[in-house]
PDB file of C-alpha atoms in Angstrom:
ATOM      1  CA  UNK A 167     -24.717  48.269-227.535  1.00  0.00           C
ATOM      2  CA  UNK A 168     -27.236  46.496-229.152  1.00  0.00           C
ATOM      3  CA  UNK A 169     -28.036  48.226-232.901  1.00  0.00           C
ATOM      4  CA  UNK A 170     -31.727  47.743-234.544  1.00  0.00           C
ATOM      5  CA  UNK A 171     -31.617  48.311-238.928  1.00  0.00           C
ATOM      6  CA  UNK A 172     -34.188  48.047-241.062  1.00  0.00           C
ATOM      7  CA  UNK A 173     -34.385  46.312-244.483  1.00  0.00           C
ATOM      8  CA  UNK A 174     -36.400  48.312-247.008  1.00  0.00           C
ATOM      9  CA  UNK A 175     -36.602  46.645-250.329  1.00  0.00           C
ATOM     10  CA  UNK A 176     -39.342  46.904-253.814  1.00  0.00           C
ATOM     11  CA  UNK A 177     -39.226  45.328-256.755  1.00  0.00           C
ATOM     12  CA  UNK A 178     -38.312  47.866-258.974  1.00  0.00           C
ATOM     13  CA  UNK A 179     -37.350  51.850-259.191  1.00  0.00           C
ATOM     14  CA  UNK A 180     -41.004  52.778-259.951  1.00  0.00           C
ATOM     15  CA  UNK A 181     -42.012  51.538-256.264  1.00  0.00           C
ATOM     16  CA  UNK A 182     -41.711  53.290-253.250  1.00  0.00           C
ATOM     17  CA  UNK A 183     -40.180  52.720-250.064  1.00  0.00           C
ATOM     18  CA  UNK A 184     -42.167  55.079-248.094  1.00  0.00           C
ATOM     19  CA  UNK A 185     -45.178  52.087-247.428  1.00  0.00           C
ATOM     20  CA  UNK A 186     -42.753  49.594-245.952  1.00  0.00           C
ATOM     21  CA  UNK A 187     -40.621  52.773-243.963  1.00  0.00           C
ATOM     22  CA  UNK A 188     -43.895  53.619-242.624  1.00  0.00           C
ATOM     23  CA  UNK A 189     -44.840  50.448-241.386  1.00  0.00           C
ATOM     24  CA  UNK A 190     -41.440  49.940-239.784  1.00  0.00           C
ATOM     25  CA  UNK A 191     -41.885  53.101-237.806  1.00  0.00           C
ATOM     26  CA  UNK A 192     -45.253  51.992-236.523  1.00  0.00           C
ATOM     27  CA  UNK A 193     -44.163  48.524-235.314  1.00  0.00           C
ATOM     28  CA  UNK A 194     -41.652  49.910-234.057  1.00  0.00           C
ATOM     29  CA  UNK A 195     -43.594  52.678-232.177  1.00  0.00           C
ATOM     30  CA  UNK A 196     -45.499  49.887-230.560  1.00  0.00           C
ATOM     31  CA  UNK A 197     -42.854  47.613-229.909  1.00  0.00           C
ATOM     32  CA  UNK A 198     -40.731  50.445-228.525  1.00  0.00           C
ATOM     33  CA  UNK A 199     -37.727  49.292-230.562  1.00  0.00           C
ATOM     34  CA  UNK A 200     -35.744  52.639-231.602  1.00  0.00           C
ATOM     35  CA  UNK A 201     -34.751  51.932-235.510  1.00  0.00           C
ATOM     36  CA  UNK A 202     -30.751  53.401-236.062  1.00  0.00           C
ATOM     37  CA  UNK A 203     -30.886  53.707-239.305  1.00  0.00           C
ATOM     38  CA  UNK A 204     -33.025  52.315-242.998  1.00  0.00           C
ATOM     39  CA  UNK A 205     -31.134  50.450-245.502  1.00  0.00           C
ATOM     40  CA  UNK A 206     -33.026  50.343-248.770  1.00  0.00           C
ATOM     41  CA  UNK A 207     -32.809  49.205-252.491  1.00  0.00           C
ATOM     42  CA  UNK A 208     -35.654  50.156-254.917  1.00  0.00           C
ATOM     43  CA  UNK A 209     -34.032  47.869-257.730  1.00  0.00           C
ATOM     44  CA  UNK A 210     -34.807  44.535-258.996  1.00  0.00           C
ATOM     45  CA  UNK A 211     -34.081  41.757-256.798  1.00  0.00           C
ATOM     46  CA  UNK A 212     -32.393  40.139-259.866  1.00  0.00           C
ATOM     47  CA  UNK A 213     -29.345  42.249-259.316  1.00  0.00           C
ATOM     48  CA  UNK A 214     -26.391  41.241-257.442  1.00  0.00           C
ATOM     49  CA  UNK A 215     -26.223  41.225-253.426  1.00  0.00           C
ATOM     50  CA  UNK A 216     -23.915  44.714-253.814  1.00  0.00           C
ATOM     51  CA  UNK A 217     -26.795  46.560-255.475  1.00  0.00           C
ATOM     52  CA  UNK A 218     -29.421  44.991-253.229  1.00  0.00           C
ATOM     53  CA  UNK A 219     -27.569  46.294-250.525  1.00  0.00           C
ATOM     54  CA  UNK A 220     -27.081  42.986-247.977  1.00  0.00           C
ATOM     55  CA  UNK A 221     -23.089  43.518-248.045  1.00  0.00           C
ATOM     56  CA  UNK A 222     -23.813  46.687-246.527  1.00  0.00           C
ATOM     57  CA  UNK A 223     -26.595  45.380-244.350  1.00  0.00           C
ATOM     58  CA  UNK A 224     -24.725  42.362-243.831  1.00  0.00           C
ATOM     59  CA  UNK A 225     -21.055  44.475-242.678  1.00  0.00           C
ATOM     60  CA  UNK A 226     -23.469  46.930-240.345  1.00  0.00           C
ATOM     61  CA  UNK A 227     -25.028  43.943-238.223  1.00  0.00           C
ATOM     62  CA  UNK A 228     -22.881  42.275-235.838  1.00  0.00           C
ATOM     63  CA  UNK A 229     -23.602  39.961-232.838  1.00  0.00           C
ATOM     64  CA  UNK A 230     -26.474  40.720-230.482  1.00  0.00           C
ATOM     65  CA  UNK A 231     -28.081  43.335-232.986  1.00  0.00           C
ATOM     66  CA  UNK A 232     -31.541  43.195-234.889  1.00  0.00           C
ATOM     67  CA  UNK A 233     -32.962  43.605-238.470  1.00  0.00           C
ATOM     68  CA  UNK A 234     -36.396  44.542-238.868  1.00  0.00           C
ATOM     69  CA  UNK A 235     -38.104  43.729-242.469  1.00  0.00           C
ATOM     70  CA  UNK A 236     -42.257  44.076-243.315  1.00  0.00           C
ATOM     71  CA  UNK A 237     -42.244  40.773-245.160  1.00  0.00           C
ATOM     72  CA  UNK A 238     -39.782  37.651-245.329  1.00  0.00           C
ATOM     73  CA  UNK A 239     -40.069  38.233-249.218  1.00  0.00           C
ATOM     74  CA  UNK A 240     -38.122  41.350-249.154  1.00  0.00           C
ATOM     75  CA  UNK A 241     -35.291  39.516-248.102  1.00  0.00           C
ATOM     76  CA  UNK A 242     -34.972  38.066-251.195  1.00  0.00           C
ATOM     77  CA  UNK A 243     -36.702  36.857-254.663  1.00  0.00           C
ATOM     78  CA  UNK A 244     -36.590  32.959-254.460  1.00  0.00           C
ATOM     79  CA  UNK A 245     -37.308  30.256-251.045  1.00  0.00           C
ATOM     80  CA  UNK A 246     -32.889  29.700-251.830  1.00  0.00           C
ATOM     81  CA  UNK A 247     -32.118  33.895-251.487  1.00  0.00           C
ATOM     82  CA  UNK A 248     -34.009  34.213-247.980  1.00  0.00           C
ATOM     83  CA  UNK A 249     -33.161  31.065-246.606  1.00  0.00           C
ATOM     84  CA  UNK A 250     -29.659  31.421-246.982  1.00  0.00           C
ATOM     85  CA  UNK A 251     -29.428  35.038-245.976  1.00  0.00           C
ATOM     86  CA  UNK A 252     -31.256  34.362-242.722  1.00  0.00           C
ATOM     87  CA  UNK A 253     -29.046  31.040-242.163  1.00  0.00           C
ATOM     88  CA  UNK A 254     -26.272  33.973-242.428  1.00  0.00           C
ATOM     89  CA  UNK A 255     -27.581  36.208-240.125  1.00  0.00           C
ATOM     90  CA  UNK A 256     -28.440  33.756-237.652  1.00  0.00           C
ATOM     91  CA  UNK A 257     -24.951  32.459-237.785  1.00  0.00           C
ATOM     92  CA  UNK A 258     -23.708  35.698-236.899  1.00  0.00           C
ATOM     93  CA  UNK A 259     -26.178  36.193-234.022  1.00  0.00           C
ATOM     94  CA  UNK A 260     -28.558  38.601-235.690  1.00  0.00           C
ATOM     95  CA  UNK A 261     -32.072  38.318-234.607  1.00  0.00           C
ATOM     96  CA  UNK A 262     -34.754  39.055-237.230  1.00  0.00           C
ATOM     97  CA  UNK A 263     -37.833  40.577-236.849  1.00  0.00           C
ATOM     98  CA  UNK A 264     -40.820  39.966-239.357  1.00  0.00           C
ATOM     99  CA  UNK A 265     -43.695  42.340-239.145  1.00  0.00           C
ATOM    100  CA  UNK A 266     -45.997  40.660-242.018  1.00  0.00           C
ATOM    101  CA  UNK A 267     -45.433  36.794-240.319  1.00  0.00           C
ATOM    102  CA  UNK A 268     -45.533  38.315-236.814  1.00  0.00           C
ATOM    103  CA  UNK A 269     -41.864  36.337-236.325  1.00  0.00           C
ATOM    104  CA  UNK A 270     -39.035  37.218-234.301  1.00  0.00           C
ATOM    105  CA  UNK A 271     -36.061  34.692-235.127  1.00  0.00           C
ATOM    106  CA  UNK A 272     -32.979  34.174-232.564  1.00  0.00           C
ATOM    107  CA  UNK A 273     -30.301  32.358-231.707  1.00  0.00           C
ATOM    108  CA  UNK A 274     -31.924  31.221-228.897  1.00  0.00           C
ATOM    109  CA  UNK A 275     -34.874  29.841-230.435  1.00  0.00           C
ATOM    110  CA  UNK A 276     -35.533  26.406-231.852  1.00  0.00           C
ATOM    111  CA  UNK A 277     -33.587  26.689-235.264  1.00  0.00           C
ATOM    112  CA  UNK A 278     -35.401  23.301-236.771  1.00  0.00           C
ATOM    113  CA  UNK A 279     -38.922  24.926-235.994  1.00  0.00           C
ATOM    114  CA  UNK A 280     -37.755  29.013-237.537  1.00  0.00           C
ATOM    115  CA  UNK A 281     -36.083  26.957-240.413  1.00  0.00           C
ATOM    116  CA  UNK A 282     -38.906  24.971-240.837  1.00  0.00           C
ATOM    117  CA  UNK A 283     -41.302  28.195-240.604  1.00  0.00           C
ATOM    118  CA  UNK A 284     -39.213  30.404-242.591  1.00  0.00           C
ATOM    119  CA  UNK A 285     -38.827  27.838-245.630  1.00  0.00           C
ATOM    120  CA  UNK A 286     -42.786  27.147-245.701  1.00  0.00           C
ATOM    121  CA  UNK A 287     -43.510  31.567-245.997  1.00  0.00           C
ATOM    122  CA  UNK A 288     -41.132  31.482-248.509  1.00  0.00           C
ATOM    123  CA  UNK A 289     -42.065  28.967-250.283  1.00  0.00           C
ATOM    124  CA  UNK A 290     -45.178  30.741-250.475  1.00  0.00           C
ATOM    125  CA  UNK A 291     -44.442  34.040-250.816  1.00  0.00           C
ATOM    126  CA  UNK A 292     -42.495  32.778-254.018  1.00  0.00           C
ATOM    127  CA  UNK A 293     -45.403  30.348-255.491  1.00  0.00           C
ATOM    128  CA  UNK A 294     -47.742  33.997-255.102  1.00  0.00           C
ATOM    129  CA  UNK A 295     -45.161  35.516-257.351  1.00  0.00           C
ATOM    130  CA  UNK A 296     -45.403  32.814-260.113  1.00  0.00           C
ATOM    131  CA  UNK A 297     -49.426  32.805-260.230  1.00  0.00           C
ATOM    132  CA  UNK A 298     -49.479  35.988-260.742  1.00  0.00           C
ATOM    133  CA  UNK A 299     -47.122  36.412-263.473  1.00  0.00           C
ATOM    134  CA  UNK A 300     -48.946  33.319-264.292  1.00  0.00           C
ATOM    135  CA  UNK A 301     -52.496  35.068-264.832  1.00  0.00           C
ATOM    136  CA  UNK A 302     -50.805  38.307-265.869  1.00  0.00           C
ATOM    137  CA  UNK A 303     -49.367  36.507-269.204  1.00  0.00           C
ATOM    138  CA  UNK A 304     -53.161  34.152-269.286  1.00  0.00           C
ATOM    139  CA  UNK A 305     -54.840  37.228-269.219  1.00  0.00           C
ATOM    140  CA  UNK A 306     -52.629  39.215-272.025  1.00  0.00           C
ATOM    141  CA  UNK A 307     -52.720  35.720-274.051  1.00  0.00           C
ATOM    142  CA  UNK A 308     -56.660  35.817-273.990  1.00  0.00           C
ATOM    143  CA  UNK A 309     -56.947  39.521-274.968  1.00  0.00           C
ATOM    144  CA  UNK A 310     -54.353  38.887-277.509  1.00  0.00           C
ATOM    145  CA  UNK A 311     -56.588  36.075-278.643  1.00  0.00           C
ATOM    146  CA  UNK A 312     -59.913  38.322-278.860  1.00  0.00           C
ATOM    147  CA  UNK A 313     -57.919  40.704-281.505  1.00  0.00           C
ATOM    148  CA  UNK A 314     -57.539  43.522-279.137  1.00  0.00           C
ATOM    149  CA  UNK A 315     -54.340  44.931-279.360  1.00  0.00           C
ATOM    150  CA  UNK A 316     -51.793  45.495-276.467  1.00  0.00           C
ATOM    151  CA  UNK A 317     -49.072  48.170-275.754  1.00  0.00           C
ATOM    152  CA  UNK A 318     -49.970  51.857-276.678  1.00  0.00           C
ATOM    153  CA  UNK A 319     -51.599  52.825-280.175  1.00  0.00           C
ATOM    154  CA  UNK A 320     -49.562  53.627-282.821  1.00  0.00           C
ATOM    155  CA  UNK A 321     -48.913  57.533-283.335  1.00  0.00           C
ATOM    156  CA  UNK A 322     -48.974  57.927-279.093  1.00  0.00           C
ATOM    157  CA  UNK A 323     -46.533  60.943-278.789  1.00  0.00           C
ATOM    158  CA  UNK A 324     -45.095  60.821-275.294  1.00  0.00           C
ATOM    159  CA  UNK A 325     -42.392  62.846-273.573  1.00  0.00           C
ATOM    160  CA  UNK A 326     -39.075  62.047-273.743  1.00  0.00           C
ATOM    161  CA  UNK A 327     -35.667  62.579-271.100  1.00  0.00           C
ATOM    162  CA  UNK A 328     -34.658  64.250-274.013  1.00  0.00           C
ATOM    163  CA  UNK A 329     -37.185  66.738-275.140  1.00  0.00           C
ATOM    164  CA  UNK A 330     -35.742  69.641-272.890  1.00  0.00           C
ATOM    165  CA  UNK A 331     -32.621  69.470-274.794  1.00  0.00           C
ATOM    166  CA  UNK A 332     -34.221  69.351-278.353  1.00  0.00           C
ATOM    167  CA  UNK A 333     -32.974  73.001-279.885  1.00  0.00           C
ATOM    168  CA  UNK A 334     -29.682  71.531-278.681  1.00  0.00           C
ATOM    169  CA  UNK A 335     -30.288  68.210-280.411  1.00  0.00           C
ATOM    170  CA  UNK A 336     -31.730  69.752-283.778  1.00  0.00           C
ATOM    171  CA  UNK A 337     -28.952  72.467-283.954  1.00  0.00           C
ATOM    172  CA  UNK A 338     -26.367  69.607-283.964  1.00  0.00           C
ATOM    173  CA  UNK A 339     -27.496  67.487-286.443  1.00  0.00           C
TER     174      UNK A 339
END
């Protein structure tokens, strides 16, 4: 029987997963695909395929089943990562749905067009990334410039992990 899993994936652990669940669940409404079961990973993409989660994703989804992702960029960081993990998928006969790019990749489509397709919104998706760290580090640069100084001022007192245990801390130094 045919099994449908979904990709969730952010950035980092300060993100959320809920958005991209909750789109999933609405495509999915309309579509009247039945989603089995979420695999997510609210870590930096930087980390190793084991911490992202795709071994597990990748062990789950055999022949004839379906992954649904928002966006072709959560499958991976750089054009390389999500090319090769859908060239992997494919191979195995997993068809891919993409609710951003309004794509649904088969086996049974033309793989020279999808490839083709699938490069390009990469390609894209990665070039967005570098303009805006791009006109993140311009922007700090130019207020740097003007004198105005960046992080928090000195003397901010914040909370700390460790402030509930500070009698502890105190009574063993």
């Amino acid at each position: 029987m045919e099994k449908v899993l979904a990709y969730l994936r952010t950035s980092t652990d300060k993100q959320d997963l809920n958005n991209q669940k909750l789109e999933i669940l609405e495509y999915a409404r309309q579509t009247g695909i039945h989603i089995e079961d979420f695999i997510g990973s609210a870590i930096s993409s930087q980390r190793s395929d084991h911490d992202l989660r795709l071994d597990e994703l990748l062990t789950r989804l055999g022949k004839g089943d379906t992954l649904v992702v928002k966006e072709l960029s959560r499958l991976g960081r750089s054009t390389g990562q999500v090319i090769n993990l859908i060239n992997q998928l494919m191979d195995n006969g997993i068809r891919i749905m993409i609710i951003k790019q309004k794509l649904v990749l088969d086996t049974t489509q033309d793989g020279v067009q999808s490839l083709t397709m699938i490069t390009m919104l990469a390609l894209f998706a990665e070039l967005e990334r570098v303009m805006i760290s791009r006109r993140t580090k311009q922007a700090l640069a130019a207020k740097k410039a003007q004198g105005i100084a960046l992080g928090k001022p000195k003397g901010t007192i914040q909370q700390s992990i460790y402030d509930k245990d500070r009698k502890r801390i105190v009574q063993l130094l």
